[in-house]
Coordinates of C-alpha atoms and ligand atoms in Angstrom, one line a residue:
X1 CA 7.0 -112.1 39.5
X2 CA 9.0 -114.6 41.4
X3 CA 8.2 -118.0 42.7
X4 CA 4.8 -118.7 44.1
X5 CA 4.2 -117.7 47.7
X6 CA 4.1 -121.1 49.1
X7 CA 7.5 -121.8 47.8
X8 CA 9.1 -118.9 49.5
X9 CA 8.8 -119.1 53.3
X10 CA 10.4 -116.3 55.1
X11 CA 11.1 -117.1 58.6
X12 CA 12.9 -115.3 61.4
X13 CA 16.6 -115.8 61.3
X14 CA 17.8 -119.0 62.9
X15 CA 14.4 -120.5 63.1
X16 CA 14.5 -124.2 62.4
X17 CA 13.7 -125.0 58.8
X18 CA 10.6 -126.9 58.2
X19 CA 10.1 -128.4 54.8
X20 CA 9.2 -125.9 52.0
X21 CA 5.9 -127.7 51.6
X22 CA 4.7 -126.1 54.9
X23 CA 1.2 -124.5 54.6
X24 CA 1.3 -121.0 53.1
X25 CA -0.1 -119.5 56.3
X26 CA 2.9 -120.6 58.3
X27 CA 5.3 -120.2 55.4
X28 CA 5.5 -116.4 55.1
X29 CA 6.7 -114.6 58.1
X30 CA 4.3 -111.9 59.2
X31 CA 6.6 -109.0 60.0
X32 CA 8.8 -109.0 56.8
X33 CA 5.6 -109.1 54.7
X34 CA 4.0 -106.1 56.5
X35 CA 7.3 -104.2 56.4
X36 CA 7.5 -104.6 52.7
X37 CA 3.9 -103.4 52.3
X38 CA 4.4 -100.4 54.5
X39 CA 7.7 -99.4 52.9
X40 CA 6.1 -99.6 49.4
X41 CA 3.3 -97.3 50.4
X42 CA 5.7 -94.8 52.0
X43 CA 7.8 -94.8 48.9
X44 CA 4.7 -94.2 46.7
X45 CA 3.4 -91.4 48.9
X46 CA 6.9 -89.8 48.9
X47 CA 7.2 -89.9 45.1
X48 CA 3.8 -88.2 44.9
X49 CA 4.6 -85.6 47.5
X50 CA 7.7 -84.6 45.6
X51 CA 5.8 -84.5 42.3
X52 CA 3.0 -82.4 43.7
X53 CA 5.5 -80.0 45.3
X54 CA 7.1 -79.3 42.0
X55 CA 4.4 -79.7 39.3
X56 CA 0.9 -80.2 40.7
X57 CA 0.5 -77.5 43.4
X58 CA -2.7 -78.8 45.0
X59 CA -2.4 -82.5 44.4
X60 CA -0.6 -83.7 47.5
X61 CA -2.2 -87.1 48.2
X62 CA -1.9 -86.6 52.0
X63 CA -3.6 -83.2 51.8
X64 CA -6.4 -84.2 49.3
X65 CA -7.3 -87.2 51.4
X66 CA -7.0 -85.2 54.5
X67 CA -9.5 -82.6 53.0
X68 CA -11.8 -85.4 52.1
X69 CA -11.7 -86.8 55.6
X70 CA -12.5 -83.4 57.0
X71 CA -15.4 -83.1 54.6
X72 CA -16.8 -86.5 55.6
X73 CA -16.2 -86.1 59.4
X74 CA -19.5 -85.3 61.1
X75 CA -19.6 -82.0 63.0
X76 CA -19.8 -83.6 66.4
X77 CA -16.7 -85.6 65.8
X78 CA -14.9 -82.6 64.4
X79 CA -15.8 -80.6 67.5
X80 CA -14.7 -83.5 69.7
X81 CA -11.3 -83.6 68.0
X82 CA -10.9 -79.9 68.2
X83 CA -11.9 -80.1 71.8
X84 CA -9.2 -82.6 72.5
X85 CA -6.4 -81.4 70.2
X86 CA -7.2 -77.7 69.8
X87 CA -5.0 -76.2 67.1
X88 CA -3.2 -79.5 66.9
X89 CA -6.3 -80.9 65.1
X90 CA -4.5 -80.8 61.7
X91 CA -1.4 -82.5 63.1
X92 CA -3.7 -85.1 64.6
X93 CA -5.4 -85.6 61.2
X94 CA -2.1 -86.0 59.4
X95 CA -0.7 -88.4 62.0
X96 CA -3.9 -90.5 61.8
X97 CA -3.6 -90.6 58.0
X98 CA 0.0 -91.6 58.3
X99 CA -0.9 -94.4 60.7
X100 CA -3.8 -95.5 58.4
X101 CA -1.4 -95.5 55.5
X102 CA 1.1 -97.6 57.3
X103 CA -1.5 -100.1 58.5
X104 CA -3.0 -100.2 55.0
X105 CA 0.4 -100.8 53.6
X106 CA 1.2 -103.5 56.1
X107 CA -2.1 -105.3 55.2
X108 CA -1.3 -105.0 51.5
X109 CA 2.2 -106.5 52.1
X110 CA 0.7 -109.4 54.1
X111 CA -2.0 -110.0 51.5
X112 CA 0.5 -109.8 48.6
X113 CA 2.8 -112.4 50.1
X114 CA -0.1 -114.7 50.7
X115 CA -2.4 -114.2 47.7
X116 CA -0.7 -112.1 45.0
X117 CA -1.8 -109.8 43.6
X118 CA -4.3 -109.0 46.3
X119 CA -1.9 -106.7 48.1
X120 CA -1.3 -104.7 44.9
X121 CA -5.0 -104.6 44.2
X122 CA -5.5 -103.2 47.7
X123 CA -3.0 -100.4 47.0
X124 CA -4.7 -99.7 43.7
X125 CA -8.0 -99.3 45.6
X126 CA -6.2 -96.9 48.0
X127 CA -4.8 -95.0 45.1
X128 CA -8.3 -94.8 43.6
X129 CA -9.5 -93.3 46.8
X130 CA -6.8 -90.6 46.6
X131 CA -7.7 -89.9 43.0
X132 CA -11.4 -89.6 44.0
X133 CA -10.4 -87.2 46.9
X134 CA -8.4 -85.1 44.5
X135 CA -11.1 -85.1 41.9
X136 CA -13.9 -84.1 44.1
X137 CA -12.1 -81.2 45.9
X138 CA -13.8 -77.9 45.2
X139 CA -11.9 -75.8 42.7
X140 CA -9.7 -78.7 41.9
X141 CA -8.1 -79.1 38.5
X142 CA -7.9 -82.5 36.9
X143 CA -4.1 -82.6 37.1
X144 CA -4.5 -82.9 40.9
X145 CA -5.3 -86.5 40.5
X146 CA -1.9 -87.3 39.0
X147 CA 0.1 -87.5 42.3
X148 CA -2.4 -89.9 43.9
X149 CA -2.3 -92.1 40.8
X150 CA 1.5 -91.9 40.8
X151 CA 1.6 -92.9 44.5
X152 CA -0.4 -96.0 43.8
X153 CA 1.7 -96.9 40.7
X154 CA 5.0 -96.5 42.5
X155 CA 3.8 -98.4 45.6
X156 CA 2.5 -101.3 43.4
X157 CA 5.7 -101.6 41.4
X158 CA 7.9 -101.5 44.6
X159 CA 5.6 -103.9 46.4
X160 CA 6.0 -106.4 43.5
X161 CA 9.8 -105.9 43.6
X162 CA 10.2 -106.2 47.4
X163 CA 7.8 -109.2 47.5
X164 CA 10.0 -110.9 45.0
X165 CA 13.1 -110.2 47.0
X166 CA 11.3 -111.5 50.1
X167 CA 10.3 -114.7 48.4
X168 CA 13.8 -115.2 47.3
X169 CA 14.9 -115.0 50.9
X170 CA 15.7 -118.4 52.3
X171 CA 16.5 -117.9 56.0
X172 CA 16.1 -121.6 56.5
X173 CA 18.9 -122.4 54.2
X174 CA 22.3 -122.6 55.8
X175 CA 23.9 -121.5 52.6
X176 CA 25.5 -118.0 52.6
X177 CA 23.4 -116.9 49.7
X178 CA 20.5 -117.1 52.0
X179 CA 22.2 -114.6 54.3
X180 CA 23.2 -112.3 51.4
X181 CA 19.7 -112.4 50.0
X182 CA 18.2 -111.7 53.4
X183 CA 20.5 -108.7 54.0
X184 CA 19.7 -107.5 50.5
X185 CA 16.0 -107.7 51.3
X186 CA 16.3 -105.9 54.6
X187 CA 18.5 -103.2 53.0
X188 CA 16.1 -102.7 50.1
X189 CA 13.1 -102.4 52.4
X190 CA 14.8 -100.0 54.7
X191 CA 16.1 -97.9 51.8
X192 CA 12.7 -97.8 50.2
X193 CA 11.0 -96.6 53.4
X194 CA 13.8 -94.1 54.0
X195 CA 13.6 -92.7 50.5
X196 CA 9.8 -92.3 50.9
X197 CA 10.1 -90.5 54.2
X198 CA 12.8 -88.1 52.9
X199 CA 10.8 -87.4 49.7
X200 CA 7.7 -86.7 51.8
X201 CA 9.5 -84.4 54.1
X202 CA 11.3 -82.6 51.2
X203 CA 8.0 -82.3 49.2
X204 CA 6.1 -80.9 52.2
X205 CA 8.9 -78.5 53.0
X206 CA 9.0 -77.2 49.4
X207 CA 5.2 -76.9 49.2
X208 CA 5.0 -75.1 52.6
X209 CA 6.2 -71.8 51.1
X210 CA 3.6 -72.0 48.4
X211 CA 0.8 -72.9 50.8
X212 CA 1.8 -70.1 53.2
X213 CA 1.8 -67.6 50.3
X214 CA -1.6 -69.0 49.1
X215 CA -3.0 -68.4 52.6
X216 CA -1.5 -64.9 52.8
X217 CA -3.0 -64.1 49.4
X218 CA -6.4 -65.4 50.4
X219 CA -6.4 -63.1 53.5
X220 CA -5.2 -60.1 51.5
X221 CA -7.6 -57.4 50.4
X222 CA -6.5 -55.2 47.6
X223 CA -6.4 -51.5 48.4
X224 CA -8.7 -49.1 46.6
X225 CA -7.0 -47.5 43.6
X226 CA -6.1 -43.9 43.9
X227 CA -6.5 -43.6 40.2
X228 CA -9.2 -45.8 38.6
X229 CA -8.8 -47.1 35.1
X230 CA -10.8 -45.2 32.6
X231 CA -14.0 -47.1 32.0
X232 CA -13.9 -49.7 29.2
X233 CA -16.0 -48.1 26.4
X234 CA -19.2 -50.0 25.8
X235 CA -18.2 -50.4 22.2
X236 CA -14.9 -52.1 23.0
X237 CA -16.4 -55.5 22.9
X238 CA -18.3 -57.3 20.2
X239 CA -20.7 -60.0 21.3
X240 CA -19.4 -62.8 19.1
X241 CA -19.0 -66.2 20.5
X242 CA -15.5 -67.6 20.2
X243 CA -13.9 -64.1 20.1
X244 CA -11.4 -63.5 22.9
X245 CA -13.1 -61.5 25.6
X246 CA -11.7 -57.9 25.9
X247 CA -10.5 -58.6 29.5
X248 CA -9.1 -62.1 30.0
X249 CA -10.3 -63.7 33.2
X250 CA -7.3 -64.6 35.5
X251 CA -7.9 -68.3 35.2
X252 CA -7.6 -68.0 31.4
X253 CA -4.7 -65.7 31.3
X254 CA -1.7 -67.3 29.5
X255 CA 1.2 -68.3 31.8
X256 CA 4.8 -68.5 30.9
X257 CA 7.7 -68.9 33.2
X258 CA 10.7 -71.0 34.1
X259 CA 9.6 -71.7 37.6
X260 CA 9.4 -75.4 38.4
X261 CA 8.0 -74.6 41.8
X262 CA 6.0 -71.3 42.0
X263 CA 7.9 -69.1 44.4
X264 CA 5.9 -68.9 47.7
X265 CA 6.7 -65.4 48.9
X266 CA 5.8 -64.2 52.4
X267 CA 4.5 -60.7 51.6
X268 CA 5.6 -59.4 55.0
X269 CA 9.1 -60.4 54.2
X270 CA 9.0 -59.1 50.6
X271 CA 11.3 -56.3 49.7
X272 CA 12.0 -54.5 46.5
X273 CA 15.5 -53.2 46.2
X274 CA 16.6 -50.6 43.6
X275 CA 20.3 -51.1 43.3
X276 CA 23.2 -50.5 40.9
X277 CA 23.9 -47.2 39.0
X278 CA 21.8 -45.0 41.3
X279 CA 22.5 -42.1 43.5
X280 CA 20.6 -43.6 46.3
X281 CA 19.5 -47.2 46.8
X282 CA 15.9 -47.6 47.5
X283 CA 14.2 -50.4 49.6
X284 CA 10.5 -50.9 49.7
X285 CA 8.3 -53.2 51.7
X286 CA 5.0 -54.6 50.6
X287 CA 3.2 -52.4 53.2
X288 CA 5.0 -49.4 51.9
X289 CA 4.1 -50.2 48.3
X290 CA 0.4 -50.7 49.2
X291 CA 0.4 -47.3 51.0
X292 CA 1.4 -45.5 47.8
X293 CA -1.4 -44.1 45.5
X294 CA -2.0 -47.2 43.3
X295 CA -3.3 -46.8 39.8
X296 CA -5.4 -49.0 37.7
X297 CA -4.4 -49.6 34.0
X298 CA -5.5 -52.0 31.4
X299 CA -2.5 -53.5 29.6
X300 CA -2.1 -56.4 27.2
X301 CA 0.7 -58.8 27.9
X302 CA 2.2 -61.0 25.3
X303 CA 5.0 -63.5 24.9
X304 CA 7.8 -63.3 22.3
X305 CA 7.1 -67.0 21.8
X306 CA 3.6 -66.3 20.6
X307 CA 3.3 -67.7 17.1
X308 CA 1.3 -65.9 14.5
X309 CA -2.3 -66.7 15.5
X310 CA -1.1 -68.0 18.9
X311 CA -2.7 -67.6 22.2
X312 CA 0.2 -66.4 24.4
X313 CA -1.4 -63.1 24.7
X314 CA -4.0 -61.8 27.3
X315 CA -5.3 -58.6 28.6
X316 CA -6.0 -57.6 32.2
X317 CA -6.8 -54.7 34.4
X318 CA -3.8 -54.2 36.6
X319 CA -3.4 -52.4 39.9
X320 CA 0.0 -51.0 40.6
X321 CA 2.4 -48.2 41.2
X322 CA 4.4 -46.5 38.4
X323 CA 8.0 -47.7 38.4
X324 CA 9.1 -44.2 37.2
X325 CA 8.3 -42.7 40.5
X326 CA 10.4 -45.2 42.4
X327 CA 13.3 -44.8 39.9
X328 CA 13.0 -41.1 40.4
X329 CA 13.7 -41.6 44.1
X330 CA 16.8 -43.7 43.4
X331 CA 18.1 -41.2 40.7
X332 CA 19.7 -43.4 38.1
X333 CA 23.0 -42.2 36.8
X334 CA 23.0 -40.5 33.4
X335 CA 24.9 -43.2 31.6
X336 CA 22.6 -46.1 32.8
X337 CA 20.4 -47.5 30.0
X338 CA 19.0 -50.7 31.3
X339 CA 17.2 -52.1 34.4
X340 CA 17.9 -55.7 35.2
X341 CA 14.9 -56.9 37.2
X342 CA 15.3 -60.0 39.2
X343 CA 12.7 -62.4 40.6
X344 CA 12.9 -64.2 43.9
X345 CA 13.8 -67.4 42.0
X346 CA 16.7 -65.7 40.2
X347 CA 15.1 -65.1 36.8
X348 CA 16.1 -61.8 35.1
X349 CA 14.9 -59.5 32.5
X350 CA 16.7 -56.5 30.9
X351 CA 14.4 -53.6 30.3
X352 CA 15.4 -50.3 28.6
X353 CA 15.6 -47.7 31.4
X354 CA 13.7 -45.4 29.1
X355 CA 10.7 -47.8 29.0
X356 CA 10.5 -47.6 32.8
X357 CA 10.8 -43.8 33.0
X358 CA 8.9 -42.5 30.0
X359 CA 5.2 -41.7 30.1
X360 CA 4.1 -45.2 29.4
X361 CA 2.6 -46.8 32.4
X362 CA 5.2 -49.3 33.5
X363 CA 4.1 -50.5 36.9
X364 CA 4.8 -52.7 39.8
X365 CA 1.5 -54.6 39.9
X366 CA -0.1 -56.1 42.9
X367 CA -3.6 -56.6 41.5
X368 CA -5.0 -58.3 38.5
X369 CA -8.6 -57.9 37.5
X370 CA -9.6 -56.9 41.0
X371 CA -7.8 -59.8 42.7
X372 CA -4.5 -60.0 44.3
X373 CA -2.0 -61.3 41.8
X374 CA -2.5 -65.0 41.4
X375 CA 0.6 -66.9 42.7
X376 CA 1.4 -68.1 39.2
X377 CA 1.3 -64.6 37.9
X378 CA 3.8 -63.2 40.3
X379 CA 2.2 -62.7 43.8
X380 CA 2.9 -60.5 45.6
X381 CA 4.4 -58.1 43.1
X382 CA 5.3 -58.2 39.4
X383 CA 6.2 -55.8 36.6
X384 CA 3.9 -54.9 33.7
X385 CA 5.4 -52.8 31.0
X386 CA 3.2 -51.8 28.0
X387 CA 4.7 -52.4 24.6
X388 CA 7.5 -54.9 25.5
X389 CA 7.4 -58.7 25.4
X390 CA 7.3 -60.4 28.8
X391 CA 10.8 -61.8 28.6
X392 CA 12.3 -58.3 28.7
X393 CA 9.9 -56.7 31.1
X394 CA 7.2 -58.6 32.9
X395 CA 9.2 -60.0 35.8
X396 CA 7.0 -61.9 38.2
X397 CA 7.9 -62.3 41.9
X398 CA 10.1 -59.3 41.4
X399 CA 12.5 -58.4 44.2
X400 CA 15.2 -56.3 42.7
X401 CA 15.6 -53.6 40.0
X402 CA 19.3 -53.3 39.2
X403 CA 20.1 -50.1 37.3
X404 CA 22.8 -50.9 34.8
X405 CA 23.8 -50.9 31.1
X406 CA 23.1 -53.1 28.2
X407 CA 26.8 -53.5 27.5
X408 CA 27.4 -54.6 31.1
X409 CA 24.5 -57.0 31.9
X410 CA 22.5 -59.7 30.1
X411 CA 19.4 -61.5 31.2
X412 CA 17.9 -65.0 31.4
X413 CA 16.6 -65.2 27.8
X414 CA 19.1 -62.9 26.1
X415 CA 21.8 -65.4 27.4
X416 CA 19.9 -68.0 25.5
X417 CA 19.9 -66.4 22.1
X418 CA 16.9 -64.1 22.3
X419 CA 17.2 -60.4 21.3
X420 CA 18.3 -57.8 23.8
X421 CA 15.4 -55.6 22.8
X422 CA 11.9 -56.9 22.7
X423 CA 9.3 -54.4 21.5
X424 CA 5.9 -56.0 20.8
X425 CA 5.3 -56.3 17.1
X426 CA 2.2 -55.2 15.2
X427 CA 0.0 -58.3 14.8
X428 CA -3.5 -59.5 14.3
X429 CA -5.3 -62.8 14.8
X430 CA -8.5 -64.4 13.6
X431 CA -10.5 -66.0 16.4
X432 CA -13.8 -66.9 14.5
X433 CA -14.4 -69.0 12.6
X434 CA -11.8 -71.3 14.0
X435 CA -9.2 -72.6 11.5
X436 CA -10.5 -75.6 9.6
X437 CA -14.1 -75.0 10.7
X438 CA -17.2 -75.7 8.6
X439 CA -19.7 -72.8 8.4
X440 CA -23.0 -72.3 6.7
X441 CA -23.2 -70.2 3.6
X442 CA -24.5 -66.7 3.9
X443 CA -23.3 -63.9 6.2
X444 CA -20.5 -65.3 8.4
X445 CA -19.0 -63.3 11.3
X446 CA -15.2 -63.2 11.0
X447 CA -13.7 -61.6 14.0
X448 CA -10.5 -61.4 16.0
X449 CA -8.1 -59.1 17.7
X450 CA -5.2 -56.8 16.7
X451 CA -2.5 -55.1 18.6
X452 CA 0.2 -52.6 18.2
X453 CA 1.1 -51.8 21.8
X454 CA 1.9 -48.3 22.7
X455 CA 1.0 -47.1 19.2
X456 CA -2.5 -48.4 18.7
X457 CA -4.3 -50.0 15.8
X458 CA -6.1 -47.8 13.3
X459 CA -7.4 -50.3 10.8
X460 CA -7.8 -54.1 10.2
X461 CA -8.4 -55.6 6.8
X462 CA -9.5 -59.1 5.8
X463 CA -8.7 -60.9 2.6
X464 CA -10.6 -63.9 1.3
X465 CA -9.0 -66.2 -1.3
X466 CA -6.3 -63.7 -2.2
X467 CA -8.9 -61.1 -3.3
X468 CA -9.1 -57.4 -2.4
X469 CA -8.4 -56.4 1.1
X470 CA -11.7 -55.5 2.8
X471 CA -11.9 -53.1 5.7
X472 CA -13.1 -54.7 9.0
X473 CA -15.0 -52.9 11.7
X474 CA -12.9 -52.0 14.7
X475 CA -14.3 -52.1 18.2
X476 CA -13.6 -49.0 20.3
X477 CA -10.0 -49.0 21.7
X478 CA -9.5 -49.1 25.4
X479 CA -6.1 -47.6 24.9
X480 CA -3.1 -48.0 22.6
X481 CA -1.7 -50.4 25.1
X482 CA -4.4 -53.0 24.7
X483 CA -5.5 -55.3 22.0
X484 CA -8.5 -54.2 19.9
X485 CA -11.4 -56.4 18.6
X486 CA -12.4 -56.3 15.0
X487 CA -15.1 -58.0 12.9
X488 CA -16.0 -58.5 9.3
X489 CA -19.3 -59.7 7.9
X490 CA -18.3 -62.1 5.2
X491 CA -20.7 -63.2 2.5
X492 CA -19.6 -66.8 2.4
X493 CA -20.3 -69.0 -0.6
X494 CA -20.0 -72.8 -0.6
X495 CA -16.6 -74.3 -1.1
X496 CA -13.1 -74.1 0.6
X497 CA -11.8 -70.6 1.4
X498 CA -8.7 -69.0 2.9
X499 CA -9.0 -65.9 5.1
X500 CA -6.2 -63.6 6.0
X501 CA -6.0 -60.7 8.4
X502 CA -3.8 -57.6 8.4
X503 CA -3.6 -54.7 10.8
X504 CA -2.5 -51.1 10.3
X505 CA -1.1 -49.2 13.3
X506 CA -1.8 -45.6 14.2
X507 CA 1.3 -44.5 12.4
X508 CA 0.0 -45.9 9.2
X509 CA 2.4 -48.9 9.2
X510 CA 0.9 -51.9 7.6
X511 CA 1.5 -55.3 9.3
X512 CA 4.2 -57.2 7.4
X513 CA 3.4 -60.4 5.6
X514 CA 7.0 -61.4 5.9
X515 CA 7.2 -64.6 7.9
X516 CA 9.6 -64.5 10.8
X517 CA 10.1 -67.1 13.5
X518 CA 9.6 -66.3 17.1
X519 CA 13.3 -66.4 17.7
X520 CA 15.0 -64.0 18.3
X521 CA 12.5 -61.2 18.7
X522 CA 9.0 -62.3 17.9
X523 CA 7.0 -63.8 15.0
X524 CA 5.6 -61.9 12.0
X525 CA 3.4 -62.9 9.2
X526 CA -0.3 -62.8 8.5
X527 CA -2.6 -65.1 10.3
X528 CA -4.4 -67.3 7.8
X529 CA -7.2 -69.7 8.3
X530 CA -9.0 -72.2 6.1
X531 CA -12.7 -72.7 6.3
X532 CA -15.2 -74.9 4.5
X533 CA -18.6 -73.3 3.6
X534 CA -21.5 -75.6 3.1
X535 CA -24.9 -74.6 1.8
Ligands
MTE601 N1 10.1 -64.6 37.5 C1 9.8 -64.7 36.2 N2 9.1 -63.8 35.6 C2 8.7 -63.9 34.3 C3 9.1 -65.0 33.6 C4 9.8 -66.1 34.2 O1 10.2 -67.1 33.6 N3 10.1 -65.9 35.5 N4 8.7 -65.1 32.2 C5 8.4 -63.9 31.5 C6 7.7 -64.2 30.3 S1 8.7 -64.8 29.0 C7 6.4 -63.8 30.0 S2 5.8 -63.8 28.4 C8 5.6 -63.3 31.1 C9 4.3 -64.1 31.2 O2 3.5 -63.6 32.3 P1 2.3 -64.4 32.7 O3 2.7 -65.8 33.0 O4 1.7 -63.7 33.9 O5 1.3 -64.4 31.5 O6 6.2 -63.3 32.3 C10 7.6 -62.9 32.3 N5 8.0 -62.9 33.7
MO602 MO1 7.5 -64.8 27.1

């Protein structure tokens, strides 16, 4: 920090210069100190608003504190405010918060110039309030506290810096440096405040689409399926703790995409266009899609980046409409062999035309486990194609299907070295016991999942310490397009052991033990774990 407060009087321009030993109370001018504090807080909030718009969807400090204020406001006061401001009540709340922030910032600036680091401490307390507000919001995830913490951190750093500049200002000196320094300080304060305001406005503007889509999704009721999914057989699921549940809850479903900011799509403005090598271009609105006979299907989705034993794989019950019917309306030309699907944010995937027209259930999905698609999983509409890795098929926020050819078009990940074709490979995984775990000697449940999408799994074998392959028990299959649970009762003896798993598909193909990296078209190898058995 700079010189002590008492040594740095900041007085209005042209004021007569008392000695520097004037009392601190008179030494620091009031308005510059408050301006510095307010500007710092505005900059901190701006940084946080930008961060939350891009990375922490529900962490906006303004909105979390606003929500806390609403929660704490007694009903009579709420009603009074609504009575006076009507539907402007939210605007009133936000304006009040903005004024409170500016006043708090001004006080912090004033305090900081008088009794450092009291001002910064006050900002820290304000930040803690934001963190508390974010933390206590219902349904809030812990990352939502990050923007408020960042707001406080940025404001504290900037306040320290501006206060130093201010202390360096010597308006009482006739020397030109005094003027330069003063101008420097005024410019820095104004620029800080301006940057904060711009960041806040940009952050709010970016987040608006997301919030609007969130609200639209909350108000949306999924239509009833015309064709329900066949019931999940009772024997599809083993009751073993630690084993992946047969249907992955939406909140646990893996998520992979390139979207910095989740696209906020207004469903009433959403269109799907089928373009390119077609006889007739097709355009479909969300209402038109919902009016079609929608079908339920249970399909496992997995990422080409899933390592052997990895968790970038999940299984859900989707509600959607078969893409083949829509393509049939468009009538692709005979020499087309690929559909380049495009998302609202410009991401693309190249899917073999055949995979979208054959009898596999490639769909435009609107529902996921009985809910509208979550925003991060593609609301309002995404593709789900059984048997293909997500990067060549599972376009979220899809808006266009361009019928084309593999020798004419490339897609987002194939441009980055990944394979043009991405069929899901035969794989299996051990979920329990966890790798490196300690278990008690005796009968130990070893269990996991295996998948060979669109073909089906016919057997799973387990090998302990390089011994003979033992057949595991398979749970009932839901369909060839979903993963299948397996279990094996292992007679565990004390010591360190290695367990491997290997699946066989319905064609009799045995899962390869050859180790392949995820690049360019998916990992292979046998999932292997180590466990310690104690008596
Ligand atoms: N718009 C868009 N869709 C996308 C992606 C993307 O980056 N952007 N990633 C794909 C990849 S690589 C995978 S594995 C799946 C993951 O879908 P999920 O996040 O719903 O699990 O989405 C696919 N769809
Ligand atoms: Mo992926």
